[in-house]
């Protein structure tokens, strides 16, 4: 059974001006997502800036979100790391905390071979009973899970149940869907490819857009899955200018700026990221207004 169908939000981690975690704002964001019918919350995914968090901060965020959500929707924790042992340790900790599933990004920088990726994920899967969604985002990790490797892992590891596909290669997604024939759930990892991936048998998206438009992102997926493909397509197309604006600089810089524009108090980003440049603010503001969010 899928961990979720629909739109899961890759939630930002709000910071205070001193870069400490703003738990009050985090709680407000969680409640707003649930009110907007988000289908799952992903905590400490890439959008949550885990690369600049301490292990204590990551586990604290997981604990807070699990308690705040209180079983209303699934909570999925990002536990990926480029050290397999560290990824295993964090995955075990997430299981103790009580999350519903794990999102595990490919090991970045190491540039593992396909056999290395297989062994990496196999070792993590063996360390936990939680269902795992692999996360393939070569543009950020320098590492691509090929369809054959993903299919092999989904077939051999009972608790590897899905993949977040952000390769940007629709042909690769089609090959993956053909190889797995439904036994590996496919989620779009790019907000501008939700409908194309759903058309290949995907069951949802893990979304940056959902931070600012949870209801609309949920509707985009569910309208498609429930048969109104024309309405889903129109939602996809109408939000393209905002989706592009949310990636005018590296994620999560623009989405945090957008939340701040909407009065949501997402705060700053941590170095080596920097806050949104003045030259890109008009594009983001105009896109929010076009979508009637601002």
CSV table of C-alpha atoms in Angstrom, one decimal:
chain,number,residue,atom,x,y,z
A,1,UNK,CA,0.0,0.0,0.0
A,2,UNK,CA,1.2,3.5,-0.9
A,3,UNK,CA,2.4,5.7,1.9
A,4,UNK,CA,0.2,8.4,0.3
A,5,UNK,CA,-1.5,9.4,-2.9
A,6,UNK,CA,-1.8,13.0,-3.9
A,7,UNK,CA,0.4,16.0,-3.0
A,8,UNK,CA,3.0,15.8,-0.2
A,9,UNK,CA,4.6,19.1,0.8
A,10,UNK,CA,8.4,19.3,1.0
A,11,UNK,CA,8.1,21.6,4.0
A,12,UNK,CA,10.4,24.5,4.7
A,13,UNK,CA,12.1,24.8,8.1
A,14,UNK,CA,11.4,28.3,9.3
A,15,UNK,CA,14.2,30.1,11.1
A,16,UNK,CA,14.5,33.1,13.4
A,17,UNK,CA,16.8,35.9,12.5
A,18,UNK,CA,19.6,34.2,14.6
A,19,UNK,CA,19.0,31.1,12.4
A,20,UNK,CA,17.5,29.0,15.3
A,21,UNK,CA,14.5,27.0,14.4
A,22,UNK,CA,11.2,28.8,14.8
A,23,UNK,CA,9.0,26.1,16.1
A,24,UNK,CA,6.0,28.4,16.5
A,25,UNK,CA,6.1,29.2,12.8
A,26,UNK,CA,6.7,25.6,12.0
A,27,UNK,CA,3.6,24.6,13.8
A,28,UNK,CA,1.6,27.2,12.0
A,29,UNK,CA,2.9,26.0,8.6
A,30,UNK,CA,1.9,22.4,9.5
A,31,UNK,CA,-1.6,23.4,10.4
A,32,UNK,CA,-2.0,25.5,7.3
A,33,UNK,CA,-0.9,22.5,5.2
A,34,UNK,CA,-3.4,20.2,6.8
A,35,UNK,CA,-6.2,22.8,6.4
A,36,UNK,CA,-5.2,23.0,2.7
A,37,UNK,CA,-5.7,19.2,2.3
A,38,UNK,CA,-2.1,18.3,1.8
A,39,UNK,CA,-1.8,14.5,1.7
A,40,UNK,CA,1.5,14.1,3.5
A,41,UNK,CA,4.2,16.3,5.2
A,42,UNK,CA,7.8,15.7,4.3
A,43,UNK,CA,10.0,17.1,7.1
A,44,UNK,CA,13.8,17.6,6.6
A,45,UNK,CA,13.7,17.0,2.9
A,46,UNK,CA,15.9,19.2,0.7
A,47,UNK,CA,13.5,22.1,1.0
A,48,UNK,CA,13.8,21.9,4.8
A,49,UNK,CA,17.6,22.6,4.6
A,50,UNK,CA,18.8,19.4,6.4
A,51,UNK,CA,22.3,19.8,5.0
A,52,UNK,CA,22.9,22.8,7.3
A,53,UNK,CA,21.2,21.2,10.3
A,54,UNK,CA,22.8,19.3,13.2
A,55,UNK,CA,21.6,15.8,13.9
A,56,UNK,CA,19.9,17.1,17.0
A,57,UNK,CA,18.0,19.8,15.0
A,58,UNK,CA,16.9,17.2,12.4
A,59,UNK,CA,15.5,14.8,15.0
A,60,UNK,CA,14.0,17.7,17.0
A,61,UNK,CA,12.1,18.8,13.8
A,62,UNK,CA,10.9,15.3,13.2
A,63,UNK,CA,9.7,15.0,16.8
A,64,UNK,CA,7.9,18.3,16.7
A,65,UNK,CA,6.1,17.6,13.4
A,66,UNK,CA,5.0,14.1,14.4
A,67,UNK,CA,3.5,15.5,17.6
A,68,UNK,CA,1.9,18.4,15.8
A,69,UNK,CA,0.4,16.3,13.0
A,70,UNK,CA,-0.8,13.7,15.6
A,71,UNK,CA,-1.7,11.1,13.0
A,72,UNK,CA,-3.9,13.3,10.8
A,73,UNK,CA,-1.8,12.7,7.7
A,74,UNK,CA,1.4,10.8,7.1
A,75,UNK,CA,4.7,12.3,8.1
A,76,UNK,CA,7.7,11.3,6.0
A,77,UNK,CA,11.2,12.2,7.2
A,78,UNK,CA,14.2,12.9,5.0
A,79,UNK,CA,17.0,10.7,6.4
A,80,UNK,CA,19.3,10.6,3.4
A,81,UNK,CA,23.0,11.1,3.7
A,82,UNK,CA,26.1,10.4,1.7
A,83,UNK,CA,27.4,8.2,4.5
A,84,UNK,CA,25.4,4.9,4.6
A,85,UNK,CA,26.1,4.4,8.3
A,86,UNK,CA,24.8,7.9,9.1
A,87,UNK,CA,21.7,7.4,7.0
A,88,UNK,CA,21.0,4.1,8.8
A,89,UNK,CA,21.4,5.8,12.2
A,90,UNK,CA,19.1,8.7,11.3
A,91,UNK,CA,16.5,6.3,9.8
A,92,UNK,CA,16.5,4.2,13.0
A,93,UNK,CA,16.0,7.4,15.0
A,94,UNK,CA,13.1,8.5,12.8
A,95,UNK,CA,11.5,5.2,13.3
A,96,UNK,CA,11.7,5.6,17.0
A,97,UNK,CA,10.2,9.0,16.8
A,98,UNK,CA,7.2,7.6,15.0
A,99,UNK,CA,7.3,8.9,11.4
A,100,UNK,CA,5.2,7.0,8.8
A,101,UNK,CA,7.9,6.7,6.2
A,102,UNK,CA,11.3,7.8,5.0
A,103,UNK,CA,12.5,9.8,2.0
A,104,UNK,CA,16.1,8.8,1.3
A,105,UNK,CA,18.0,10.9,-1.3
A,106,UNK,CA,20.8,9.3,-3.3
A,107,UNK,CA,24.3,9.7,-1.6
A,108,UNK,CA,25.6,13.1,-2.9
A,109,UNK,CA,29.1,14.0,-3.9
A,110,UNK,CA,30.4,10.4,-3.6
A,111,UNK,CA,29.1,9.6,-7.2
A,112,UNK,CA,28.4,6.0,-6.3
A,113,UNK,CA,28.1,3.4,-9.1
A,114,UNK,CA,24.8,1.7,-9.7
A,115,UNK,CA,25.9,-1.3,-7.6
A,116,UNK,CA,26.9,1.2,-4.9
A,117,UNK,CA,23.5,2.7,-4.9
A,118,UNK,CA,21.9,-0.7,-4.8
A,119,UNK,CA,24.0,-1.7,-1.7
A,120,UNK,CA,23.4,1.7,-0.1
A,121,UNK,CA,19.6,1.5,-0.3
A,122,UNK,CA,19.5,-2.2,0.5
A,123,UNK,CA,21.5,-1.6,3.7
A,124,UNK,CA,19.1,1.2,4.8
A,125,UNK,CA,16.1,-0.9,4.0
A,126,UNK,CA,17.4,-3.8,6.1
A,127,UNK,CA,17.8,-1.4,9.1
A,128,UNK,CA,14.2,-0.3,9.4
A,129,UNK,CA,10.7,-1.6,9.0
A,130,UNK,CA,9.5,1.8,7.7
A,131,UNK,CA,8.5,2.2,4.1
A,132,UNK,CA,11.1,4.0,2.0
A,133,UNK,CA,10.7,6.4,-0.9
A,134,UNK,CA,14.0,6.8,-2.8
A,135,UNK,CA,14.8,10.3,-4.0
A,136,UNK,CA,16.4,10.7,-7.4
A,137,UNK,CA,17.6,14.3,-8.0
A,138,UNK,CA,20.8,14.2,-10.1
A,139,UNK,CA,21.0,17.9,-10.6
A,140,UNK,CA,21.8,18.3,-6.8
A,141,UNK,CA,23.6,15.1,-6.0
A,142,UNK,CA,25.6,14.2,-9.2
A,143,UNK,CA,24.1,10.8,-9.0
A,144,UNK,CA,21.3,9.2,-11.0
A,145,UNK,CA,19.4,6.1,-10.0
A,146,UNK,CA,18.9,4.3,-13.3
A,147,UNK,CA,15.5,2.6,-13.9
A,148,UNK,CA,17.0,-0.9,-13.7
A,149,UNK,CA,18.5,-0.2,-10.3
A,150,UNK,CA,15.4,1.4,-8.9
A,151,UNK,CA,13.3,-1.6,-10.2
A,152,UNK,CA,15.7,-4.1,-8.7
A,153,UNK,CA,15.5,-2.4,-5.3
A,154,UNK,CA,11.7,-2.2,-5.4
A,155,UNK,CA,11.5,-5.9,-6.3
A,156,UNK,CA,14.0,-7.2,-3.8
A,157,UNK,CA,13.4,-4.9,-0.8
A,158,UNK,CA,9.9,-5.2,0.6
A,159,UNK,CA,9.9,-1.8,2.3
A,160,UNK,CA,11.3,0.2,-0.6
A,161,UNK,CA,7.9,1.2,-1.9
A,162,UNK,CA,8.4,4.3,-4.0
A,163,UNK,CA,10.6,6.8,-5.8
A,164,UNK,CA,10.5,10.6,-6.0
A,165,UNK,CA,11.7,11.2,-9.6
A,166,UNK,CA,13.3,14.6,-10.1
A,167,UNK,CA,15.7,13.6,-12.9
A,168,UNK,CA,13.7,15.8,-15.4
A,169,UNK,CA,14.0,13.0,-17.9
A,170,UNK,CA,10.5,11.8,-18.8
A,171,UNK,CA,11.9,9.0,-21.0
A,172,UNK,CA,13.6,7.7,-17.9
A,173,UNK,CA,10.4,7.8,-15.9
A,174,UNK,CA,8.6,6.0,-18.7
A,175,UNK,CA,11.2,3.2,-18.6
A,176,UNK,CA,10.9,3.0,-14.9
A,177,UNK,CA,7.1,2.7,-15.0
A,178,UNK,CA,7.5,0.0,-17.7
A,179,UNK,CA,10.0,-2.0,-15.6
A,180,UNK,CA,8.1,-1.8,-12.3
A,181,UNK,CA,4.5,-2.2,-13.6
A,182,UNK,CA,3.1,-0.7,-10.4
A,183,UNK,CA,5.1,-2.3,-7.7
A,184,UNK,CA,7.1,0.9,-7.1
A,185,UNK,CA,5.1,4.0,-6.5
A,186,UNK,CA,6.3,7.0,-8.6
A,187,UNK,CA,6.0,10.5,-7.3
A,188,UNK,CA,7.0,13.6,-9.3
A,189,UNK,CA,9.8,15.5,-7.8
A,190,UNK,CA,9.3,18.5,-10.1
A,191,UNK,CA,6.3,20.7,-9.8
A,192,UNK,CA,6.3,21.4,-13.6
A,193,UNK,CA,6.1,17.7,-14.4
A,194,UNK,CA,3.2,16.6,-12.2
A,195,UNK,CA,0.7,15.8,-15.0
A,196,UNK,CA,3.3,14.1,-17.3
A,197,UNK,CA,4.4,11.8,-14.5
A,198,UNK,CA,0.8,11.0,-13.5
A,199,UNK,CA,0.1,10.1,-17.1
A,200,UNK,CA,2.8,7.5,-16.9
A,201,UNK,CA,1.3,5.9,-13.8
A,202,UNK,CA,2.6,8.2,-11.0
A,203,UNK,CA,0.4,8.6,-7.9
A,204,UNK,CA,1.4,12.0,-6.7
A,205,UNK,CA,4.0,14.7,-6.2
A,206,UNK,CA,6.4,15.7,-3.4
A,207,UNK,CA,6.1,19.4,-3.9
A,208,UNK,CA,7.8,22.7,-3.2
A,209,UNK,CA,4.8,24.6,-4.7
A,210,UNK,CA,2.5,23.1,-2.0
A,211,UNK,CA,4.3,25.3,0.6
A,212,UNK,CA,2.4,28.3,-0.9
A,213,UNK,CA,-0.5,26.6,-2.6
A,214,UNK,CA,-1.4,23.4,-0.8
A,215,UNK,CA,-5.1,23.2,-1.8
A,216,UNK,CA,-4.3,23.8,-5.5
A,217,UNK,CA,-1.4,21.3,-5.6
A,218,UNK,CA,-3.6,18.7,-3.9
A,219,UNK,CA,-6.4,19.5,-6.4
A,220,UNK,CA,-4.1,19.2,-9.4
A,221,UNK,CA,-3.2,15.6,-8.5
A,222,UNK,CA,-6.6,14.4,-7.3
A,223,UNK,CA,-8.5,15.8,-10.2
A,224,UNK,CA,-6.2,13.8,-12.5
A,225,UNK,CA,-6.5,10.6,-10.4
A,226,UNK,CA,-10.2,11.0,-10.2
A,227,UNK,CA,-10.7,11.4,-13.9
A,228,UNK,CA,-10.9,15.2,-14.6
A,229,UNK,CA,-7.7,15.3,-16.6
A,230,UNK,CA,-8.6,18.6,-18.3
A,231,UNK,CA,-9.1,20.4,-15.0
A,232,UNK,CA,-5.8,18.9,-13.7
A,233,UNK,CA,-4.0,20.0,-16.8
A,234,UNK,CA,-5.3,23.6,-16.6
A,235,UNK,CA,-4.1,23.8,-13.0
A,236,UNK,CA,-0.7,22.6,-14.0
A,237,UNK,CA,-0.4,25.1,-16.8
A,238,UNK,CA,-1.8,28.0,-14.8
A,239,UNK,CA,0.8,27.5,-12.1
A,240,UNK,CA,3.8,27.2,-14.4
A,241,UNK,CA,4.8,30.9,-14.0
A,242,UNK,CA,4.8,30.5,-10.2
A,243,UNK,CA,6.6,27.2,-10.4
A,244,UNK,CA,9.3,28.8,-12.5
A,245,UNK,CA,9.6,31.7,-10.1
A,246,UNK,CA,10.0,29.3,-7.2
A,247,UNK,CA,13.1,28.0,-8.9
A,248,UNK,CA,14.5,31.4,-10.1
A,249,UNK,CA,17.3,30.7,-7.5
A,250,UNK,CA,18.2,27.5,-5.8
A,251,UNK,CA,15.5,25.9,-3.7
A,252,UNK,CA,14.5,26.8,-1.0
A,253,UNK,CA,15.6,30.4,-1.4
A,254,UNK,CA,12.5,31.6,-3.4
A,255,UNK,CA,9.9,29.5,-1.6
A,256,UNK,CA,11.0,30.9,1.7
A,257,UNK,CA,10.8,34.4,0.2
A,258,UNK,CA,7.3,33.7,-1.1
A,259,UNK,CA,6.1,32.5,2.3
A,260,UNK,CA,7.5,35.7,3.9
A,261,UNK,CA,5.7,37.7,1.2
A,262,UNK,CA,2.5,35.9,2.2
A,263,UNK,CA,3.1,36.8,5.8
A,264,UNK,CA,3.9,33.2,6.9
A,265,UNK,CA,7.2,34.0,8.7
A,266,UNK,CA,9.5,31.4,7.1
A,267,UNK,CA,12.5,33.5,8.1
A,268,UNK,CA,15.9,33.4,6.6
A,269,UNK,CA,18.0,30.7,4.9
A,270,UNK,CA,21.3,29.4,6.3
A,271,UNK,CA,24.6,29.9,4.7
A,272,UNK,CA,25.9,28.9,2.2
A,273,UNK,CA,22.5,29.9,0.8
A,274,UNK,CA,21.6,33.5,0.8
A,275,UNK,CA,18.2,35.3,0.8
A,276,UNK,CA,16.4,36.1,-2.5
A,277,UNK,CA,18.2,38.8,-4.5
A,278,UNK,CA,16.4,42.0,-5.2
A,279,UNK,CA,16.4,41.5,-9.0
A,280,UNK,CA,14.3,38.3,-8.7
A,281,UNK,CA,11.7,39.6,-6.2
A,282,UNK,CA,9.5,41.2,-8.8
A,283,UNK,CA,9.2,38.0,-10.8
A,284,UNK,CA,8.1,36.1,-7.6
A,285,UNK,CA,5.7,38.8,-6.5
A,286,UNK,CA,4.1,39.0,-9.9
A,287,UNK,CA,3.7,35.2,-10.1
A,288,UNK,CA,2.1,35.1,-6.7
A,289,UNK,CA,-0.4,37.8,-7.8
A,290,UNK,CA,-1.1,36.0,-11.1
A,291,UNK,CA,-2.1,32.9,-9.1
A,292,UNK,CA,-4.2,35.1,-6.7
A,293,UNK,CA,-2.2,34.2,-3.7
A,294,UNK,CA,-0.9,37.7,-3.0
